[in-house]
Coordinates of C-alpha atoms and ligand atoms in Angstrom, one line a residue:
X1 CA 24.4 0.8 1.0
X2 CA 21.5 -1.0 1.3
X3 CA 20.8 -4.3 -0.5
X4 CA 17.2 -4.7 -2.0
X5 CA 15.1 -7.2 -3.8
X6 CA 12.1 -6.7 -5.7
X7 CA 9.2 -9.4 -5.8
X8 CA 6.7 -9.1 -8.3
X9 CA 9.3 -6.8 -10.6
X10 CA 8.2 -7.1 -13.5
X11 CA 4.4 -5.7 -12.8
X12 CA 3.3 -2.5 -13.1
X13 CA 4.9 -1.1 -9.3
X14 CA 7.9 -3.6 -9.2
X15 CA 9.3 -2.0 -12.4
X16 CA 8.5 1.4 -10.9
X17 CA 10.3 -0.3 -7.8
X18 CA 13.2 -1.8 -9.6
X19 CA 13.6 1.7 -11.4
X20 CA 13.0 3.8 -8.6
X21 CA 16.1 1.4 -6.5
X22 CA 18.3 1.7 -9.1
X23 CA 18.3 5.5 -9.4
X24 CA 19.3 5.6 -5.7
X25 CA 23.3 6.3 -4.7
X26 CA 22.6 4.1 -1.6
X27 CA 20.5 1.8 -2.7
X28 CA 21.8 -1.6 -4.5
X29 CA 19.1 -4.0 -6.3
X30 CA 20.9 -7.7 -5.8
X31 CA 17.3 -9.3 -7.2
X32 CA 13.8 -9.4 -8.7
X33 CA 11.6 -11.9 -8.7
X34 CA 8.8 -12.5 -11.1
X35 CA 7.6 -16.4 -11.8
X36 CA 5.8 -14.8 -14.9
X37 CA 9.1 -13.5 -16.4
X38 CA 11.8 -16.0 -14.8
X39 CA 15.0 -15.9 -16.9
X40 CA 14.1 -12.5 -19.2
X41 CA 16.6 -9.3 -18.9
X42 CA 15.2 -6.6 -16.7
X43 CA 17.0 -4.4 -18.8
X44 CA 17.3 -0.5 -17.0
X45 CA 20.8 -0.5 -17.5
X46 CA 21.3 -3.9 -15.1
X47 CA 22.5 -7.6 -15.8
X48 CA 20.1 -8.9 -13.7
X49 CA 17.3 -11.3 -14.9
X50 CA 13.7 -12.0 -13.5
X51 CA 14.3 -15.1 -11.4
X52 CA 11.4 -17.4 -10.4
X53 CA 12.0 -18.8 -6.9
X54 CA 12.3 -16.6 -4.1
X55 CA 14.0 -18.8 -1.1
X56 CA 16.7 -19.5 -3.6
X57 CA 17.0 -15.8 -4.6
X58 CA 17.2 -14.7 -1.1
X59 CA 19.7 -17.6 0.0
X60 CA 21.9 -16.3 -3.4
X61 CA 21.9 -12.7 -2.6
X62 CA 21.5 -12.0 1.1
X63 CA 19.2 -8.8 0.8
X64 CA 18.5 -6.6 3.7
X65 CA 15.0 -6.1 2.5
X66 CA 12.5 -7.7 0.1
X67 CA 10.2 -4.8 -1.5
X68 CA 6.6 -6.9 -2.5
X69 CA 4.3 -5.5 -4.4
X70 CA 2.5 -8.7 -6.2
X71 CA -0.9 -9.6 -5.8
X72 CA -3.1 -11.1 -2.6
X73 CA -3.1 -14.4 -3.2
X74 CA 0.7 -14.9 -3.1
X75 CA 1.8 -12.0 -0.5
X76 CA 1.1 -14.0 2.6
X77 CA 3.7 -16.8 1.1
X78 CA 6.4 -14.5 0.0
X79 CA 6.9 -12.3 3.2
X80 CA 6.6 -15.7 5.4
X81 CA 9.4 -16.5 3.3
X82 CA 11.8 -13.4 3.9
X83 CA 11.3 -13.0 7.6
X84 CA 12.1 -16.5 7.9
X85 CA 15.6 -15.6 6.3
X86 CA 15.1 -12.6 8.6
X87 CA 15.0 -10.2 5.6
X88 CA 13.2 -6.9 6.4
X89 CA 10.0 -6.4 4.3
X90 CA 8.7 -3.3 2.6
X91 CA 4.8 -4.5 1.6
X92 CA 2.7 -2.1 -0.7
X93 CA 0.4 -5.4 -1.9
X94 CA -2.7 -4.7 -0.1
X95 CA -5.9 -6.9 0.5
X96 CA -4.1 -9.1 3.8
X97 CA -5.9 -8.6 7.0
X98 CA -4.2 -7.1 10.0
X99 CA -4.6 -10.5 12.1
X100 CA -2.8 -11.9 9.1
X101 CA 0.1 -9.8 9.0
X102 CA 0.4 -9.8 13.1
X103 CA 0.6 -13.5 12.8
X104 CA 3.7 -12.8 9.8
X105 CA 5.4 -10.5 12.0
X106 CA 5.3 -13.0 15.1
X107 CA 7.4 -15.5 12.8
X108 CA 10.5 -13.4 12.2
X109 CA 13.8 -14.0 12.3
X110 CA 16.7 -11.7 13.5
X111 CA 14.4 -8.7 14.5
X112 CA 13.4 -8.8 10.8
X113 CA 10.4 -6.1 10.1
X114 CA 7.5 -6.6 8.8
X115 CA 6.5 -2.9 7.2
X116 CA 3.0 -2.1 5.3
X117 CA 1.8 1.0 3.7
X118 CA -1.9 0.9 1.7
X119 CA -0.6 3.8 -0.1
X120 CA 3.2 5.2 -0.4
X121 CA 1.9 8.1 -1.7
X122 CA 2.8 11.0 0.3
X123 CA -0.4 13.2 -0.4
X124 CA -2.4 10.1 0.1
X125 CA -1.1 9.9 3.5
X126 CA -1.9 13.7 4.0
X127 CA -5.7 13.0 2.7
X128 CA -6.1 10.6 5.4
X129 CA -4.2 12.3 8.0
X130 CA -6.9 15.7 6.8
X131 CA -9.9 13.3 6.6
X132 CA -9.4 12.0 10.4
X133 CA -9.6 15.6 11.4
X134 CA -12.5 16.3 9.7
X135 CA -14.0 13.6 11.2
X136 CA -14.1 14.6 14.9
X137 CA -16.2 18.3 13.7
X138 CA -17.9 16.4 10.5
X139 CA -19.2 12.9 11.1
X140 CA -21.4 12.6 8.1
X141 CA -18.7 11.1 5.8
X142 CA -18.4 9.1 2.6
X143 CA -15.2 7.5 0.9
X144 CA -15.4 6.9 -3.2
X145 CA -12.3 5.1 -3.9
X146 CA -11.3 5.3 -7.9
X147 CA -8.7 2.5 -9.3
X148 CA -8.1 1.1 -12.7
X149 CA -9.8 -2.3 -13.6
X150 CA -7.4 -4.9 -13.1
X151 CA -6.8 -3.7 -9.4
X152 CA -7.6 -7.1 -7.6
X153 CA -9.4 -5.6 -4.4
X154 CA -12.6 -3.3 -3.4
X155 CA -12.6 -1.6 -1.3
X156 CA -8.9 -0.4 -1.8
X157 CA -6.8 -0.5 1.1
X158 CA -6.5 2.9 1.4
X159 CA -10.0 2.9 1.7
X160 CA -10.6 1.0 4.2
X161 CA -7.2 2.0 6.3
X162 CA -9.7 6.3 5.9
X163 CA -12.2 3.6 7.5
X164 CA -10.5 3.4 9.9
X165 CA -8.7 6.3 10.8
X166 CA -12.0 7.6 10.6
X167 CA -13.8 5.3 13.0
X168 CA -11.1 6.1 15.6
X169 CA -11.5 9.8 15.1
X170 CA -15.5 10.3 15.5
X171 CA -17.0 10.9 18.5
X172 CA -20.6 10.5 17.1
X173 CA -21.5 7.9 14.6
X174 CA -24.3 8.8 12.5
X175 CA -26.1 5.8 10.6
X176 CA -25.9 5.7 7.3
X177 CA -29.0 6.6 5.6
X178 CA -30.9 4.8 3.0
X179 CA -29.6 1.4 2.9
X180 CA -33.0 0.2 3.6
X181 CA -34.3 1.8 0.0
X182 CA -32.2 0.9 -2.3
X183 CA -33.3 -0.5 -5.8
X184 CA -30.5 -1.5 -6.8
X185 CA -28.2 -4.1 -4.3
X186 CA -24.5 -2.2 -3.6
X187 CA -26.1 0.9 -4.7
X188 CA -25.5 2.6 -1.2
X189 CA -21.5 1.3 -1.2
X190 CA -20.1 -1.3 1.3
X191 CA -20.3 -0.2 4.9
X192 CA -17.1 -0.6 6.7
X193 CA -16.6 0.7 10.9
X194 CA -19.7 2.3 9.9
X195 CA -18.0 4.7 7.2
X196 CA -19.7 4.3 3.4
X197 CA -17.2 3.5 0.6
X198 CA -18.2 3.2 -2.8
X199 CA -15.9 1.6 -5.2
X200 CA -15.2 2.9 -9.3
X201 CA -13.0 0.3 -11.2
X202 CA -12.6 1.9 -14.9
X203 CA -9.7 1.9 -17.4
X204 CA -7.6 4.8 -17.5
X205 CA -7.6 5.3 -13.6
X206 CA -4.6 5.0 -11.7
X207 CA -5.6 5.6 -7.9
X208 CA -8.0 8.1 -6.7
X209 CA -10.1 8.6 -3.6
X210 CA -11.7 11.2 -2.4
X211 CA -13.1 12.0 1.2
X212 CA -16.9 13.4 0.9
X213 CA -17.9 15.3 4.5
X214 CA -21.7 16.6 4.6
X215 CA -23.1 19.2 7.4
X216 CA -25.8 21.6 7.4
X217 CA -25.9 23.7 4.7
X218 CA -22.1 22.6 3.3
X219 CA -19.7 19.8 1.9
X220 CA -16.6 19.4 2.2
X221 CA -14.3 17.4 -0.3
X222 CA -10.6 15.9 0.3
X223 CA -9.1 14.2 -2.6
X224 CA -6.3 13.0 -3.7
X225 CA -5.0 11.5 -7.4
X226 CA -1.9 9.3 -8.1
X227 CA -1.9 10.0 -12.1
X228 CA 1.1 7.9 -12.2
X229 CA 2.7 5.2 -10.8
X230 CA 5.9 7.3 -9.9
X231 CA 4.1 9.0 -7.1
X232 CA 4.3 5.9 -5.0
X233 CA 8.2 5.9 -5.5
X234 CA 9.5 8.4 -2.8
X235 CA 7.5 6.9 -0.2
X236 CA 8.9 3.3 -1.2
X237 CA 12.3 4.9 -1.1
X238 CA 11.8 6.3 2.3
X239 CA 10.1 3.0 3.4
X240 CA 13.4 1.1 2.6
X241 CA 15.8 3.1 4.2
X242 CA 13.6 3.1 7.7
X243 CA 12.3 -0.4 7.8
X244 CA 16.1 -1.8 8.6
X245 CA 16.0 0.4 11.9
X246 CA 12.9 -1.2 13.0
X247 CA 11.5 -4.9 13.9
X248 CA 8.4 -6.4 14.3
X249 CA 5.2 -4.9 12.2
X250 CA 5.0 -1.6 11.4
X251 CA 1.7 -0.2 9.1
X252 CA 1.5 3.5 7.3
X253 CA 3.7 5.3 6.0
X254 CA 2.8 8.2 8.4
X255 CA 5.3 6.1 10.6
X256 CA 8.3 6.7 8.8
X257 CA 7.8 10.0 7.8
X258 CA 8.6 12.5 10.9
X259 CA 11.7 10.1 10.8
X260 CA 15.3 10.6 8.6
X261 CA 15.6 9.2 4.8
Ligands
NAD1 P1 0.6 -6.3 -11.4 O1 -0.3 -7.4 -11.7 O2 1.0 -5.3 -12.5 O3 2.0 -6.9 -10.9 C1 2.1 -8.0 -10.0 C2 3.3 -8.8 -10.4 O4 3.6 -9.8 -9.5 C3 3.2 -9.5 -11.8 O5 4.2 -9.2 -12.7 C4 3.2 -11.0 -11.4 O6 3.8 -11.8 -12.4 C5 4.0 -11.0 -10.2 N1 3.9 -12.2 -9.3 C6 2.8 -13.0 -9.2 N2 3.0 -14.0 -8.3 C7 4.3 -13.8 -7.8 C8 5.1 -14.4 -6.9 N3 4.7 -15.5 -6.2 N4 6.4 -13.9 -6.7 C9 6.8 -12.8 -7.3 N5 6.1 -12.2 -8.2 C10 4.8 -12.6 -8.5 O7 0.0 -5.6 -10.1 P2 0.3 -4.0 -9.6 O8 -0.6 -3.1 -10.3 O9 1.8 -3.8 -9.7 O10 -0.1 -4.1 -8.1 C11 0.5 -5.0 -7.2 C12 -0.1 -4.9 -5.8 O11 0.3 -3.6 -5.3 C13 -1.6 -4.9 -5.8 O12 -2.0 -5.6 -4.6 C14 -2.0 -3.4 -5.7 O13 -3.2 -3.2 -5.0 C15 -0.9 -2.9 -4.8 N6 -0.6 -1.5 -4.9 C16 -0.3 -0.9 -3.8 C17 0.1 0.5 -3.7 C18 0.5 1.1 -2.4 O14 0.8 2.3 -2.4 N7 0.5 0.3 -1.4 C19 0.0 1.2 -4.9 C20 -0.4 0.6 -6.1 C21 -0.7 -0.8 -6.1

């Protein structure tokens, strides 16, 4: 059995989260922590109430690992928190930078792990897994990134961990044409390690990105849609029953997924 708590579980993943733990045989939810909703029922069949301070939560309950999905101005404070109680952290809150979550990891206690995935989708991991390989034979490549509009970053971090993957993968950069005539400012995306990523932030979107390669005389398109938050909810699962075999930081979800769970 492994004992969980859930910060930020009352949003929209963190009751995905709390719903997704509870389902699990070996999986025990011991806390959830939401400021917003300290002291309300969480309801799904559990006693457990939304507490507001999560030090005290964490001293109370003793949880292997602390599953954070909140928002990136808080995220830096609450897994500083658990690693110094040496509680293993499963992060899906994106919009830290990797110096940031190095520097986290550093400050651990007990071989605590610090684990981060910018998308616990499966297929998402496949799209970017498919769109480094692309890369090496198709270097012409642009990433449109498609969220709802209260997500609280652009580009998404799946975007910009393609970006990346991308960047290591190509063995020719090609520049990124017509920067220099737009009309509009942002109309050619942001430019990040030299890979194009346009941004769509529009009600009724859950997340969505697709992978746009150009040669001569073809395209090719990779693309992937979470139409629901659930499709984030094996990965998380997985993410929690690997993260208490490992220590220090671990990023992707690619990571965890040749591996048992
Ligand atoms: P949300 O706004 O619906 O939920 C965030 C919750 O965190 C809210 O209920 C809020 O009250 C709570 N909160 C705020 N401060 C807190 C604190 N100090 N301690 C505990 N709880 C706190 O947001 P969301 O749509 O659920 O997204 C949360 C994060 O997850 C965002 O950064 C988003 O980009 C990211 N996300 C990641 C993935 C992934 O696969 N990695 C997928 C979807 C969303």
């Amino acid at each position: 059995m492994i004992t969980v708590l859930v910060s930020g579980a009352a949003g929209r993943m963190g009751s995905e989260v709390v719903r997704a733990v509870l389902a699990e045989d070996d999986l025990e939810l011991v806390a959830a922590v939401d400021p917003a909703h300290s002291g309300q029922p969480i309801g799904e069949g559990t006693t457990l109430s939304y507490e507001s301070d999560l030090a005290s939560a964490i001293e109370a309950t003793r949880p292997q690992v602390m599953v954070d999905f909140t928002h990136p101005s808080v995220v830096g404070g609450t897994i500083a928190t658990a690693l110094a109680h040496g509680v293993h952290c499963v992060v899906g809150t994106t919009g830290l930078p990797i110096a940031e979550l190095e520097a986290l990891a550093s400050n651990a206690r007990d071989g605590a792990c610090l684990f981060m995935a910018p998308n616990f989708a499966i297929g998402a991991v496949l799209m970017m897994r498919f769109a480094a390989e692309a890369a090496r034979f198709m270097p012409h490549v642009e990433i449109i990134e498609l969220h709802h509009d209260r997500k609280a970053d652009a580009p998404s971090g799946t975007a910009l961990r393609t970006a990346s993957l991308i960047a290591d993968a190509r063995t020719t950069v090609p520049a990124a044409p017509g920067r220099e005539t737009e009309i509009a400012e942002g109309a050619r995306g942001a430019l990040v390690e030299d890979v194009t990523i346009h941004s769509v932030r529009l009600p009724g979107l859950v997340a969505h990105q697709e992978v746009l390669f150009g040669g001569q005389g073809q395209t090719l398109s990779i693309r992937h849609d979470s139409i629901d938050r659930t499709s984030f909810m094996p990965g998380v699962v997985l993410a929690i029953r690997n993260v208490v075999h490992h220590t220090g930081l671990v990023i992707g979800l690619e990571r965890f997924m040749g591996e048992q769970g």
